[in-house]
CSV table of C-alpha atoms in Angstrom, one decimal:
chain,number,residue,atom,x,y,z
A,1,MET,CA,96.2,93.5,94.4
A,2,GLN,CA,98.1,95.7,97.2
A,3,ARG,CA,98.2,94.0,100.6
A,4,VAL,CA,96.9,95.3,103.7
A,5,LEU,CA,98.4,95.0,107.0
A,6,THR,CA,97.0,95.1,110.5
A,7,ALA,CA,99.2,96.6,113.3
A,8,ASN,CA,100.2,93.4,114.6
A,9,GLN,CA,100.8,91.8,111.1
A,10,MET,CA,103.1,95.1,110.5
A,11,ARG,CA,105.3,94.2,113.5
A,12,GLU,CA,105.6,90.5,112.2
A,13,ALA,CA,106.5,91.8,108.8
A,14,GLU,CA,109.4,93.9,110.3
A,15,LYS,CA,110.5,91.2,112.6
A,16,ALA,CA,110.8,88.9,109.6
A,17,ALA,CA,112.8,91.8,107.5
A,18,GLN,CA,115.1,92.0,110.4
A,19,ASP,CA,115.7,88.3,111.4
A,20,GLN,CA,115.4,86.7,108.1
A,21,HIS,CA,116.4,89.0,105.5
A,22,GLY,CA,119.0,91.1,107.7
A,23,MET,CA,117.4,94.5,107.6
A,24,PRO,CA,118.5,96.7,110.6
A,25,SER,CA,115.7,98.2,112.3
A,26,GLY,CA,117.6,101.4,112.3
A,27,LEU,CA,117.5,101.4,108.6
A,28,LEU,CA,113.7,100.9,108.4
A,29,MET,CA,113.4,103.9,110.5
A,30,GLU,CA,115.9,105.9,108.3
A,31,ASN,CA,113.9,105.2,105.1
A,32,ALA,CA,110.5,105.9,106.8
A,33,GLY,CA,111.8,109.3,108.0
A,34,ARG,CA,113.3,110.3,104.6
A,35,ALA,CA,110.0,109.3,102.9
A,36,LEU,CA,108.1,111.6,105.7
A,37,ALA,CA,110.5,114.5,104.9
A,38,GLU,CA,109.8,114.2,101.1
A,39,ALA,CA,106.1,114.2,101.8
A,40,ALA,CA,106.4,117.1,103.8
A,41,ARG,CA,108.5,119.1,101.4
A,42,SER,CA,105.9,118.4,98.5
A,43,ILE,CA,103.2,120.2,100.3
A,44,ALA,CA,105.1,123.2,101.8
A,45,GLY,CA,104.7,127.0,100.6
A,46,ALA,CA,107.4,128.8,99.6
A,47,GLY,CA,109.7,129.8,102.6
A,48,GLY,CA,107.3,127.6,105.0
A,49,ARG,CA,108.1,126.2,108.2
A,50,PHE,CA,108.2,122.6,109.3
A,51,THR,CA,106.9,122.0,112.9
A,52,VAL,CA,107.6,118.1,113.8
A,53,LEU,CA,106.0,116.9,116.7
A,54,CYS,CA,107.4,113.6,118.2
A,55,GLY,CA,105.9,110.9,120.4
A,56,PRO,CA,108.1,108.8,122.6
A,57,GLY,CA,107.9,105.8,120.5
A,58,ASN,CA,109.3,104.7,117.2
A,59,ASN,CA,106.7,106.9,115.4
A,60,GLY,CA,108.5,109.7,117.2
A,61,GLY,CA,111.8,108.3,115.9
A,62,ASP,CA,110.5,108.4,112.4
A,63,GLY,CA,109.8,112.2,113.1
A,64,LEU,CA,113.2,112.8,114.4
A,65,VAL,CA,114.6,111.3,111.2
A,66,ALA,CA,112.4,113.5,109.1
A,67,ALA,CA,113.4,116.6,111.1
A,68,ARG,CA,117.1,115.8,110.2
A,69,PHE,CA,116.5,115.5,106.3
A,70,LEU,CA,114.7,118.6,106.4
A,71,LEU,CA,117.5,120.3,108.1
A,72,GLU,CA,120.0,119.1,105.7
A,73,GLY,CA,117.8,120.3,102.9
A,74,GLY,CA,118.2,123.8,104.2
A,75,ALA,CA,114.5,124.1,105.6
A,76,ARG,CA,113.2,126.1,108.7
A,77,VAL,CA,112.6,123.4,111.1
A,78,VAL,CA,111.3,123.3,114.9
A,79,VAL,CA,110.9,120.0,116.7
A,80,SER,CA,109.0,119.1,119.8
A,81,LEU,CA,109.2,116.0,121.8
A,82,VAL,CA,105.6,115.4,123.5
A,83,GLY,CA,105.3,113.2,126.6
A,84,ASP,CA,107.9,111.6,128.9
A,85,THR,CA,111.4,111.6,127.1
A,86,GLY,CA,112.5,108.9,129.3
A,87,LYS,CA,110.5,106.8,127.6
A,88,LEU,CA,112.2,107.4,124.2
A,89,THR,CA,113.1,103.9,122.3
A,90,SER,CA,116.6,103.3,121.5
A,91,GLU,CA,116.3,104.1,118.0
A,92,ALA,CA,114.5,107.2,118.6
A,93,LYS,CA,117.3,108.3,121.2
A,94,ARG,CA,120.0,107.5,118.6
A,95,ASN,CA,118.0,109.8,116.1
A,96,LEU,CA,117.8,112.4,118.7
A,97,GLN,CA,121.4,112.5,119.0
A,98,ALA,CA,121.7,112.7,115.4
A,99,LEU,CA,119.4,115.4,115.2
A,100,GLU,CA,121.0,117.5,117.9
A,101,GLY,CA,124.2,117.1,115.9
A,102,PHE,CA,122.9,119.5,113.3
A,103,GLY,CA,122.5,121.9,116.1
A,104,GLU,CA,118.6,121.6,116.5
A,105,SER,CA,117.2,120.8,120.2
A,106,PRO,CA,113.6,120.0,120.7
A,107,ARG,CA,111.7,122.8,122.2
A,108,ALA,CA,108.8,122.3,124.8
A,109,PHE,CA,105.6,122.3,123.2
A,110,GLU,CA,104.2,125.0,124.9
A,111,ALA,CA,106.9,127.3,123.4
A,112,LEU,CA,106.3,126.1,119.6
A,113,PRO,CA,105.8,129.2,117.2
A,114,GLU,CA,102.3,129.2,115.8
A,115,ALA,CA,101.8,127.6,112.3
A,116,GLY,CA,99.9,128.9,109.2
A,117,PRO,CA,99.4,129.3,105.5
A,118,GLY,CA,102.7,127.6,103.6
A,119,ASP,CA,103.9,125.8,107.0
A,120,VAL,CA,103.7,122.0,107.6
A,121,VAL,CA,103.1,120.3,110.5
A,122,VAL,CA,104.6,116.8,110.7
A,123,ASP,CA,102.4,114.6,113.1
A,124,ALA,CA,104.6,111.7,114.4
A,125,LEU,CA,103.1,111.5,118.0
A,126,PHE,CA,101.5,108.1,117.8
A,127,GLY,CA,101.6,105.0,115.4
A,128,THR,CA,99.6,102.0,114.7
A,129,GLY,CA,99.9,100.7,118.2
A,130,LEU,CA,97.4,103.3,119.9
A,131,LYS,CA,94.8,101.5,121.9
A,132,ARG,CA,93.3,104.3,123.8
A,133,ALA,CA,92.1,107.8,123.3
A,134,PRO,CA,95.1,110.4,123.7
A,135,GLU,CA,95.2,112.2,126.9
A,136,GLY,CA,97.0,115.2,128.7
A,137,VAL,CA,99.6,116.9,126.8
A,138,PHE,CA,99.0,114.4,123.9
A,139,ALA,CA,95.5,115.5,123.5
A,140,ASP,CA,96.4,119.2,123.8
A,141,ALA,CA,99.1,118.7,121.2
A,142,ILE,CA,96.5,117.2,118.8
A,143,GLY,CA,94.3,119.9,119.4
A,144,THR,CA,96.8,122.6,118.8
A,145,VAL,CA,97.4,120.7,115.4
A,146,ALA,CA,93.8,121.0,114.4
A,147,ARG,CA,94.0,124.8,115.4
A,148,TRP,CA,97.0,125.2,113.1
A,149,ARG,CA,95.4,123.5,110.2
A,150,ARG,CA,92.2,125.8,110.3
A,151,ALA,CA,94.5,128.6,110.4
A,152,GLY,CA,96.0,127.3,106.9
A,153,ALA,CA,98.9,125.0,107.8
A,154,LYS,CA,99.1,121.4,106.1
A,155,VAL,CA,99.7,118.5,108.2
A,156,VAL,CA,101.4,115.3,107.2
A,157,ALA,CA,101.1,112.1,109.3
A,158,ALA,CA,103.7,109.3,110.1
A,159,ASP,CA,101.9,106.2,109.0
A,160,VAL,CA,98.5,107.1,110.6
A,161,PRO,CA,97.3,110.1,112.0
A,162,SER,CA,97.6,110.4,115.6
A,163,GLY,CA,94.4,109.2,117.4
A,164,LEU,CA,93.2,106.9,114.6
A,165,GLN,CA,92.9,103.1,115.3
A,166,SER,CA,95.0,101.6,112.8
A,167,ASP,CA,93.2,98.4,112.5
A,168,THR,CA,89.4,99.5,112.8
A,169,ALA,CA,89.7,102.9,111.2
A,170,GLU,CA,87.6,104.3,114.0
A,171,PRO,CA,89.1,107.6,115.5
A,172,PHE,CA,89.3,108.1,119.2
A,173,SER,CA,88.8,111.8,120.3
A,174,PRO,CA,90.8,113.7,119.8
A,175,CYS,CA,92.2,112.9,116.4
A,176,VAL,CA,94.6,114.4,113.8
A,177,GLU,CA,92.9,115.1,110.4
A,178,ALA,CA,96.0,115.0,107.9
A,179,ASP,CA,96.3,116.3,104.4
A,180,VAL,CA,99.0,113.6,103.5
A,181,THR,CA,99.4,110.4,105.3
A,182,VAL,CA,102.7,108.6,104.6
A,183,ALA,CA,101.9,104.7,104.8
A,184,PHE,CA,105.1,102.9,105.9
A,185,GLY,CA,105.8,99.5,103.7
A,186,PHE,CA,102.1,98.6,103.6
A,187,VAL,CA,98.9,100.4,103.7
A,188,LYS,CA,96.9,99.6,107.0
A,189,PRO,CA,93.1,99.0,107.3
A,190,ALA,CA,92.6,102.8,108.8
A,191,HIS,CA,94.0,103.9,105.3
A,192,GLU,CA,91.5,102.0,103.3
A,193,LEU,CA,88.3,102.0,105.4
A,194,GLU,CA,86.0,104.9,106.7
A,195,PRO,CA,85.9,107.3,108.6
A,196,GLY,CA,89.6,106.8,108.9
A,197,ALA,CA,90.3,107.1,105.2
A,198,SER,CA,88.7,110.4,105.0
A,199,LEU,CA,90.9,111.5,108.2
A,200,CYS,CA,94.0,110.4,106.3
A,201,GLY,CA,93.7,112.6,103.3
A,202,ASP,CA,96.0,111.7,100.4
A,203,VAL,CA,97.6,108.4,101.4
A,204,ARG,CA,101.1,107.8,99.9
A,205,ARG,CA,102.5,104.5,100.4
A,206,VAL,CA,106.4,104.2,100.5
A,207,ASP,CA,108.8,101.3,100.4
A,208,ILE,CA,110.9,101.2,103.6
A,209,GLY,CA,113.0,98.2,102.8
A,210,LEU,CA,110.4,95.3,104.2
A,211,GLY,CA,110.1,93.6,100.8
A,212,GLY,CA,107.3,91.5,99.8
A,213,GLU,CA,108.6,88.3,101.3
A,214,SER,CA,108.4,89.8,104.8
A,215,THR,CA,104.4,89.5,104.3
A,216,ARG,CA,104.8,85.4,104.3
A,217,ALA,CA,105.7,85.5,107.9
A,218,VAL,CA,102.3,87.4,109.0
A,219,SER,CA,99.5,85.7,110.8
A,220,GLY,CA,95.6,86.4,110.5
A,221,ALA,CA,93.2,87.4,107.9
A,222,GLU,CA,94.7,88.4,104.7
A,223,LEU,CA,93.4,91.8,103.5
A,224,PHE,CA,93.9,93.2,100.2
A,225,ARG,CA,92.9,96.5,98.2
A,226,VAL,CA,91.4,95.7,94.9
A,227,GLU,CA,93.2,97.6,92.0
A,228,GLU,CA,91.5,98.7,88.8
A,229,LYS,CA,94.0,96.4,86.7
A,230,ASP,CA,93.0,93.4,88.9
A,231,ALA,CA,89.3,93.9,88.0
A,232,ARG,CA,89.8,94.7,84.5
A,233,GLU,CA,92.0,91.3,83.6
A,234,ALA,CA,89.3,89.6,85.4
A,235,LEU,CA,87.0,90.1,82.6
A,236,PRO,CA,87.0,87.0,79.9
A,237,LYS,CA,88.0,88.1,76.4
A,238,ARG,CA,85.2,88.0,73.9
A,239,ARG,CA,85.9,85.6,71.2
A,240,ALA,CA,84.9,86.3,67.4
A,241,ASP,CA,83.1,83.1,67.2
A,242,SER,CA,81.0,83.2,70.3
A,243,HIS,CA,77.3,83.5,70.6
A,244,LYS,CA,74.7,84.3,73.3
A,245,GLY,CA,75.2,80.8,74.8
A,246,THR,CA,78.8,81.5,75.3
A,247,TYR,CA,78.0,84.4,78.0
A,248,GLY,CA,75.4,82.4,80.1
A,249,HIS,CA,72.0,82.7,81.1
A,250,VAL,CA,71.0,84.6,84.4
A,251,LEU,CA,67.6,83.7,86.3
A,252,VAL,CA,66.5,86.5,88.3
A,253,VAL,CA,63.9,85.7,90.9
A,254,ALA,CA,62.8,89.4,91.9
A,255,GLY,CA,60.0,91.8,92.0
A,256,SER,CA,56.3,92.1,93.0
A,257,PRO,CA,53.4,94.3,92.4
A,258,GLY,CA,54.9,97.9,93.5
A,259,LYS,CA,58.5,96.5,93.2
A,260,THR,CA,59.0,95.6,89.6
A,261,GLY,CA,61.5,98.2,89.2
A,262,ALA,CA,64.0,96.1,91.5
A,263,ALA,CA,63.7,93.1,89.2
A,264,ALA,CA,64.0,95.2,85.8
A,265,MET,CA,67.1,97.0,87.4
A,266,VAL,CA,68.8,93.4,88.3
A,267,ALA,CA,68.1,92.2,84.7
A,268,LEU,CA,69.1,95.2,82.8
A,269,SER,CA,72.4,95.4,84.7
A,270,ALA,CA,73.1,91.5,84.1
A,271,LEU,CA,72.6,92.3,80.5
A,272,ARG,CA,74.7,95.3,80.3
A,273,SER,CA,77.5,93.3,82.1
A,274,GLY,CA,77.9,90.8,79.3
A,275,ALA,CA,75.1,88.2,80.3
A,276,GLY,CA,74.1,86.4,76.9
A,277,LEU,CA,70.4,85.8,78.2
A,278,VAL,CA,68.3,87.0,81.2
A,279,THR,CA,65.2,85.6,82.4
A,280,VAL,CA,63.0,87.2,85.5
A,281,ALA,CA,60.8,84.8,87.3
A,282,THR,CA,58.2,86.5,89.2
A,283,ARG,CA,54.2,86.5,90.2
A,284,PRO,CA,52.1,86.8,87.0
A,285,GLU,CA,50.7,90.4,88.1
A,286,ALA,CA,54.0,91.7,88.3
A,287,LEU,CA,55.7,90.2,85.2
A,288,PRO,CA,54.3,92.2,82.5
A,289,TRP,CA,55.5,95.4,84.2
A,290,VAL,CA,59.0,93.7,84.6
A,291,MET,CA,59.2,93.0,81.0
A,292,ALA,CA,58.0,96.4,79.8
A,293,HIS,CA,61.1,98.0,81.0
A,294,SER,CA,63.2,96.3,77.9
A,295,PRO,CA,62.5,93.9,75.3
A,296,GLU,CA,65.8,92.1,75.9
A,297,ILE,CA,64.3,90.8,79.2
A,298,MET,CA,62.6,87.3,79.1
A,299,GLY,CA,59.8,86.2,81.6
A,300,ILE,CA,58.6,83.2,83.6
A,301,PRO,CA,55.4,83.6,85.7
A,302,LEU,CA,55.5,82.0,89.0
A,303,PRO,CA,51.9,80.4,89.5
A,304,GLY,CA,50.0,81.7,92.4
A,305,ASP,CA,50.1,84.8,94.3
A,306,GLY,CA,51.1,86.1,97.7
A,307,PRO,CA,54.7,85.5,99.4
A,308,LEU,CA,57.2,83.0,97.9
A,309,GLY,CA,57.2,79.8,99.8
A,310,LYS,CA,57.9,76.2,99.5
A,311,GLY,CA,54.9,75.5,96.9
A,312,ASP,CA,57.2,77.4,94.6
A,313,LEU,CA,60.2,75.3,94.7
A,314,GLU,CA,59.6,72.8,91.8
A,315,ALA,CA,58.3,76.1,89.6
A,316,LEU,CA,61.9,77.6,90.5
A,317,LYS,CA,63.8,74.3,89.9
A,318,ALA,CA,62.1,74.1,86.6
A,319,ALA,CA,62.9,77.6,85.8
A,320,LEU,CA,66.4,77.2,86.6
A,321,GLU,CA,67.0,74.2,84.2
A,322,GLY,CA,69.7,75.5,81.8
A,323,LYS,CA,70.7,78.5,83.6
A,324,ASP,CA,74.1,79.5,84.8
A,325,ALA,CA,73.5,81.9,87.6
A,326,LEU,CA,70.8,82.7,90.1
A,327,VAL,CA,69.9,86.0,91.4
A,328,MET,CA,67.4,86.2,94.0
A,329,GLY,CA,65.7,88.6,96.3
A,330,PRO,CA,65.2,92.4,95.3
A,331,GLY,CA,61.6,93.1,95.7
A,332,ILE,CA,60.3,89.4,96.4
A,333,PRO,CA,57.3,89.1,98.3
A,334,ARG,CA,58.5,87.5,101.5
A,335,GLY,CA,56.4,85.4,103.6
A,336,PRO,CA,57.3,82.8,106.6
A,337,GLU,CA,58.2,80.1,104.2
A,338,THR,CA,60.6,82.1,102.0
A,339,GLY,CA,63.8,81.4,104.0
A,340,ALA,CA,63.0,77.5,103.8
A,341,LEU,CA,62.3,77.9,100.2
A,342,ILE,CA,65.6,79.4,99.5
A,343,GLY,CA,67.3,76.8,101.6
A,344,ASP,CA,65.5,73.9,99.9
A,345,LEU,CA,66.1,75.4,96.3
A,346,LEU,CA,69.9,75.9,96.9
A,347,ALA,CA,70.2,72.5,98.0
A,348,SER,CA,68.6,71.2,94.9
A,349,VAL,CA,70.8,73.0,92.4
A,350,GLU,CA,74.5,73.6,91.7
A,351,VAL,CA,74.5,76.8,89.8
A,352,PRO,CA,76.1,79.7,91.6
A,353,ALA,CA,73.6,82.1,93.7
A,354,VAL,CA,73.6,85.7,94.5
A,355,LEU,CA,71.3,86.5,97.3
A,356,ASP,CA,70.1,90.1,98.0
A,357,ALA,CA,67.6,92.2,99.7
A,358,ASP,CA,64.6,90.4,101.0
A,359,ALA,CA,66.4,87.1,100.2
A,360,LEU,CA,68.8,88.0,102.8
A,361,ASN,CA,66.2,88.9,105.3
A,362,ALA,CA,64.2,85.8,104.7
A,363,VAL,CA,67.4,83.5,105.4
A,364,ALA,CA,68.4,85.6,108.6
A,365,GLU,CA,65.3,84.0,110.3
A,366,ASP,CA,67.5,80.9,110.2
A,367,LEU,CA,70.9,80.8,108.6
A,368,LYS,CA,71.1,76.8,108.8
A,369,VAL,CA,69.1,76.9,105.4
A,370,LEU,CA,72.4,78.1,103.8
A,371,ARG,CA,74.7,75.3,104.8
A,372,GLU,CA,73.3,72.8,102.5
A,373,ALA,CA,73.9,74.7,99.4
A,374,LYS,CA,75.2,72.6,96.5
A,375,GLY,CA,76.7,75.6,94.4
A,376,PRO,CA,78.8,78.7,95.5
A,377,VAL,CA,76.8,81.3,97.3
A,378,VAL,CA,77.3,85.2,97.5
A,379,LEU,CA,75.5,87.1,100.1
A,380,THR,CA,75.1,91.1,99.3
A,381,PRO,CA,74.0,92.8,102.4
A,382,HIS,CA,74.1,96.7,103.4
A,383,PRO,CA,74.9,97.2,107.0
A,384,GLY,CA,71.3,96.9,108.2
A,385,GLU,CA,70.7,93.7,106.3
A,386,MET,CA,74.1,92.6,107.8
A,387,ALA,CA,72.9,93.2,111.3
A,388,ARG,CA,70.0,91.0,110.9
A,389,LEU,CA,72.2,88.3,109.5
A,390,TRP,CA,74.6,88.6,112.2
A,391,GLY,CA,72.0,89.5,115.1
A,392,ARG,CA,73.8,92.6,116.2
A,393,THR,CA,73.0,96.2,115.6
A,394,THR,CA,73.9,98.4,112.7
A,395,LYS,CA,76.3,100.6,114.7
A,396,ASP,CA,78.1,97.0,115.8
A,397,VAL,CA,78.5,96.0,112.1
A,398,GLN,CA,79.8,99.5,111.1
A,399,ALA,CA,82.6,99.2,114.1
A,400,HIS,CA,83.8,95.7,113.1
A,401,ARG,CA,83.3,95.5,109.3
A,402,VAL,CA,86.2,93.2,108.5
A,403,GLY,CA,85.4,90.8,111.2
A,404,VAL,CA,81.8,90.7,110.8
A,405,ALA,CA,82.3,90.0,107.2
A,406,LEU,CA,84.8,87.4,107.6
A,407,ASN,CA,83.1,85.5,110.3
A,408,LEU,CA,79.8,85.1,108.2
A,409,ALA,CA,81.7,84.2,105.1
A,410,THR,CA,83.7,81.4,107.3
A,411,SER,CA,80.8,80.2,109.3
A,412,LEU,CA,78.5,79.9,106.2
A,413,ASN,CA,81.1,78.7,103.6
A,414,CYS,CA,80.1,81.7,101.5
A,415,THR,CA,81.3,84.9,99.9
A,416,VAL,CA,80.0,88.2,101.7
A,417,VAL,CA,79.8,91.3,100.1
A,418,LEU,CA,79.2,93.8,102.6
A,419,LYS,CA,78.3,97.0,101.1
A,420,GLY,CA,78.8,100.6,102.1
A,421,SER,CA,81.8,102.9,101.6
A,422,ARG,CA,84.8,100.9,100.9
A,423,THR,CA,82.6,97.6,100.3
A,424,LEU,CA,84.2,94.6,101.6
A,425,ILE,CA,84.3,91.2,100.0
A,426,ALA,CA,85.1,88.3,102.2
A,427,GLU,CA,85.6,84.5,101.1
A,428,ALA,CA,85.5,81.6,103.5
A,429,GLY,CA,89.1,80.8,103.0
A,430,GLY,CA,90.2,83.8,105.3
A,431,ARG,CA,90.6,86.4,102.5
A,432,VAL,CA,89.0,89.9,102.5
A,433,PHE,CA,89.2,92.2,99.7
A,434,ILE,CA,88.7,96.0,100.2
A,435,ASN,CA,87.1,98.0,97.3
A,436,PRO,CA,88.1,101.6,96.6
A,437,THR,CA,85.6,102.8,94.1
A,438,GLY,CA,82.1,104.2,94.7
A,439,ASN,CA,80.8,107.3,96.1
A,440,ALA,CA,78.0,109.0,98.4
A,441,GLY,CA,76.0,109.6,95.5
A,442,MET,CA,75.2,105.7,95.2
A,443,ALA,CA,73.4,105.9,98.4
A,444,THR,CA,70.2,105.6,96.7
A,445,GLY,CA,67.5,103.0,96.1
A,446,GLY,CA,68.3,100.5,93.5
A,447,THR,CA,72.0,100.7,93.5
A,448,GLY,CA,72.1,97.2,95.3
A,449,ASP,CA,69.7,95.8,92.6
A,450,VAL,CA,72.3,96.9,90.1
A,451,LEU,CA,75.2,95.3,91.7
A,452,SER,CA,73.4,91.9,92.2
A,453,GLY,CA,72.8,92.0,88.4
A,454,VAL,CA,76.6,92.7,87.6
A,455,CYS,CA,77.6,89.8,89.8
A,456,GLY,CA,75.1,87.5,88.5
A,457,ALA,CA,76.3,88.2,84.9
A,458,LEU,CA,80.1,87.7,85.7
A,459,LEU,CA,79.3,84.2,87.5
A,460,ALA,CA,77.2,83.3,84.5
A,461,GLN,CA,80.1,83.8,82.2
A,462,GLY,CA,82.2,81.5,84.4
A,463,ILE,CA,84.2,83.9,86.4
A,464,PRO,CA,85.0,82.0,89.7
A,465,LEU,CA,84.5,83.3,93.5
A,466,PRO,CA,85.6,85.5,94.9
A,467,LYS,CA,87.1,87.1,91.7
A,468,ALA,CA,83.7,87.6,90.2
A,469,ALA,CA,82.4,89.3,93.4
A,470,TRP,CA,85.3,91.8,93.7
A,471,THR,CA,85.2,92.5,90.0
A,472,ALA,CA,81.3,93.2,90.1
A,473,VAL,CA,81.8,95.5,93.0
A,474,TYR,CA,84.9,97.3,91.6
A,475,ALA,CA,83.1,97.8,88.4
A,476,HIS,CA,79.8,98.9,89.9
A,477,GLY,CA,81.6,101.5,91.8
A,478,LEU,CA,83.6,102.7,89.0
A,479,ALA,CA,80.4,103.2,87.1
A,480,GLY,CA,79.1,105.3,90.1
A,481,ASP,CA,82.2,107.4,90.1
A,482,LEU,CA,82.2,108.1,86.4
A,483,MET,CA,78.7,109.1,86.4
A,484,ALA,CA,78.9,111.3,89.3
A,485,GLN,CA,81.4,113.2,87.2
A,486,GLN,CA,78.2,113.9,84.8
A,487,ARG,CA,75.2,113.8,87.2
A,488,GLY,CA,76.8,115.3,90.3
A,489,LEU,CA,76.5,113.4,93.7
A,490,LEU,CA,73.0,114.8,94.6
A,491,GLY,CA,71.5,113.7,91.0
A,492,LEU,CA,72.7,110.3,90.7
A,493,ILE,CA,70.0,107.4,90.4
A,494,ALA,CA,70.4,103.8,90.1
A,495,THR,CA,69.8,103.5,86.5
A,496,ASP,CA,72.5,106.0,85.8
A,497,LEU,CA,74.8,103.2,86.4
A,498,LEU,CA,73.5,101.2,83.7
A,499,VAL,CA,74.9,103.8,81.4
A,500,GLY,CA,78.2,104.1,83.8
A,501,LEU,CA,78.8,100.4,83.3
A,502,GLY,CA,79.0,101.0,79.5
A,503,HIS,CA,81.7,103.7,80.3
A,504,VAL,CA,83.5,101.1,82.4
A,505,TRP,CA,83.7,98.3,79.9
A,506,THR,CA,84.5,100.8,77.3
A,507,ARG,CA,87.6,102.0,79.2
A,508,TRP,CA,88.7,98.5,80.2
A,509,GLU,CA,88.3,97.3,76.5
A,510,ARG,CA,90.9,99.9,75.5
C-alpha cells in the first residue's frame, strides 16, 4: 500500500521528521528541488530553456533550488519570483541568495521570454496549502503557463499544480495543467482523485528524507493507494486437494422481469471470481431467464410476485442456509417494504452481505435498518445512490468523496465502496483505500453488477473486509483496463469484464 497524505498530514510528517528524527527543513527543500530539476531535465528537448516560476512560500523555495541545480548542470535557465518578494520564507530567501551566487537573478514576470517546443516550465507558484482561487499576478502567471503549454512547452509542477486543491482534488480557476507532477515525500489526494489526477499528468513520487516513521505522527483519516501487489497477494492459494465447497457458496438475490441480465451478471462474475457455487434467488417468472444464461447458475424461486417485502423473509432465510456470502440488489423488484426486509434479513443471519443497486435505494429510505446487521456489510453505491444514502446531491458527493464515504462507513459500521473514477473503499475504522484501476469505458450498464459478484465471491472464499472489497475493486478495474485494450473505450460492455477477469487471474497466477 502507498500512503496518501493530506496537506495537514504532510505538515505533521515534516515536523516529525525535523523534531523527532533530526532532519533539517533546509535539507528537505534541497532534496525536493533536486528531484524537481531532474524531472524537468527528463522531459526537456535538446537545447531547451527552463523557465522557473516561484511563489513566495516554501514551494517557491523548492523552485529556486531546482533552478540552481539546473544551472549547475549547464542548462539555460530563467527565473521569476511572482508576488510579494517581501513575504519570502526564510528557507526561500536562503535559496534565493544561493541562486544569485550562480549569477542568476530573478526577472520580472512580464519580462520573461516566450516558451515553446523543447522548453520546460517549472511551476513552483503554490503548494499544498492553497485555500482560494489564484488572483492578480498569480492568475496572470497561470494563464501564461497555459499559453506556453499550448505553444508546445512542457510543464513540471512542484508537488501539486498551482490552483489545484491538494485535499479535495478540485481545481480553482485558473489552474495549471502539468505534464509531470513531482510529489514530494508522499502522494496527495490531488494526485490520486479526479479531476485533479488528470491535471497532474505523470505523477512521480520522490523521497525527500521524511522516512516512513514520520507518518506515525499524523492525525486524521488514513488514506492509502492500493497497489497491484496488494490485491494479487490477497487471493487465497488454491490447494490441490480442494473441492467446490472449499471456495464458498454465494446467494444472489437479484433480477426481475426485464432485469434478469443483472442477476446473471452477478452470478457469472462470482463464478468467474472463484466461488465454488452460486445460486440465484428471484421471482419464479424471472428465474428461468436468469438460469438460461449459463448452466453453472443454480436457482431458487421466491414464491409470490411483485416487490420484495417482509413476506419474503422466511424464504430468504431458508435460501441462505449453508451459504457463505450474500449479494442483494441488482434488478430486484423494490417496494415500500423492501428496506425493512433487508434490515430484518441482515439482523437474522451472520453471512457477509454485499448490497448494491435497488437494495441501496431501499435502505436509503431508513438507514437504521442496517445498524442491527449481525454480519459484515458492504455497500457499493455509485454517486447517485450515495447521494440518496447521504441525503445530499450527486454534486455534493463528488466534491467530498473521501469524507462522504468515510462518514457513511463509520456511522453504519460497514464497508463503503463509492464507485466512480478512482473508486474509494472506506472502512468503519477510519481507513480509506483509493483504487487506481478502471477507465471511462466502464461507464456502462452492468459493470456494477459484475463488481458485486466479484466481491461476493471473494467474501465467500473467506477473504475478510476491507481486503475483499479493495481486492475486488482492483481486479474489476484491471479487467476493464485489459479489455479496453482489445475493445476500445467506446466498445466496452459489462460482460466483457467476465473475460477480462480471466486475464487478471491468469496474470496474477503467473
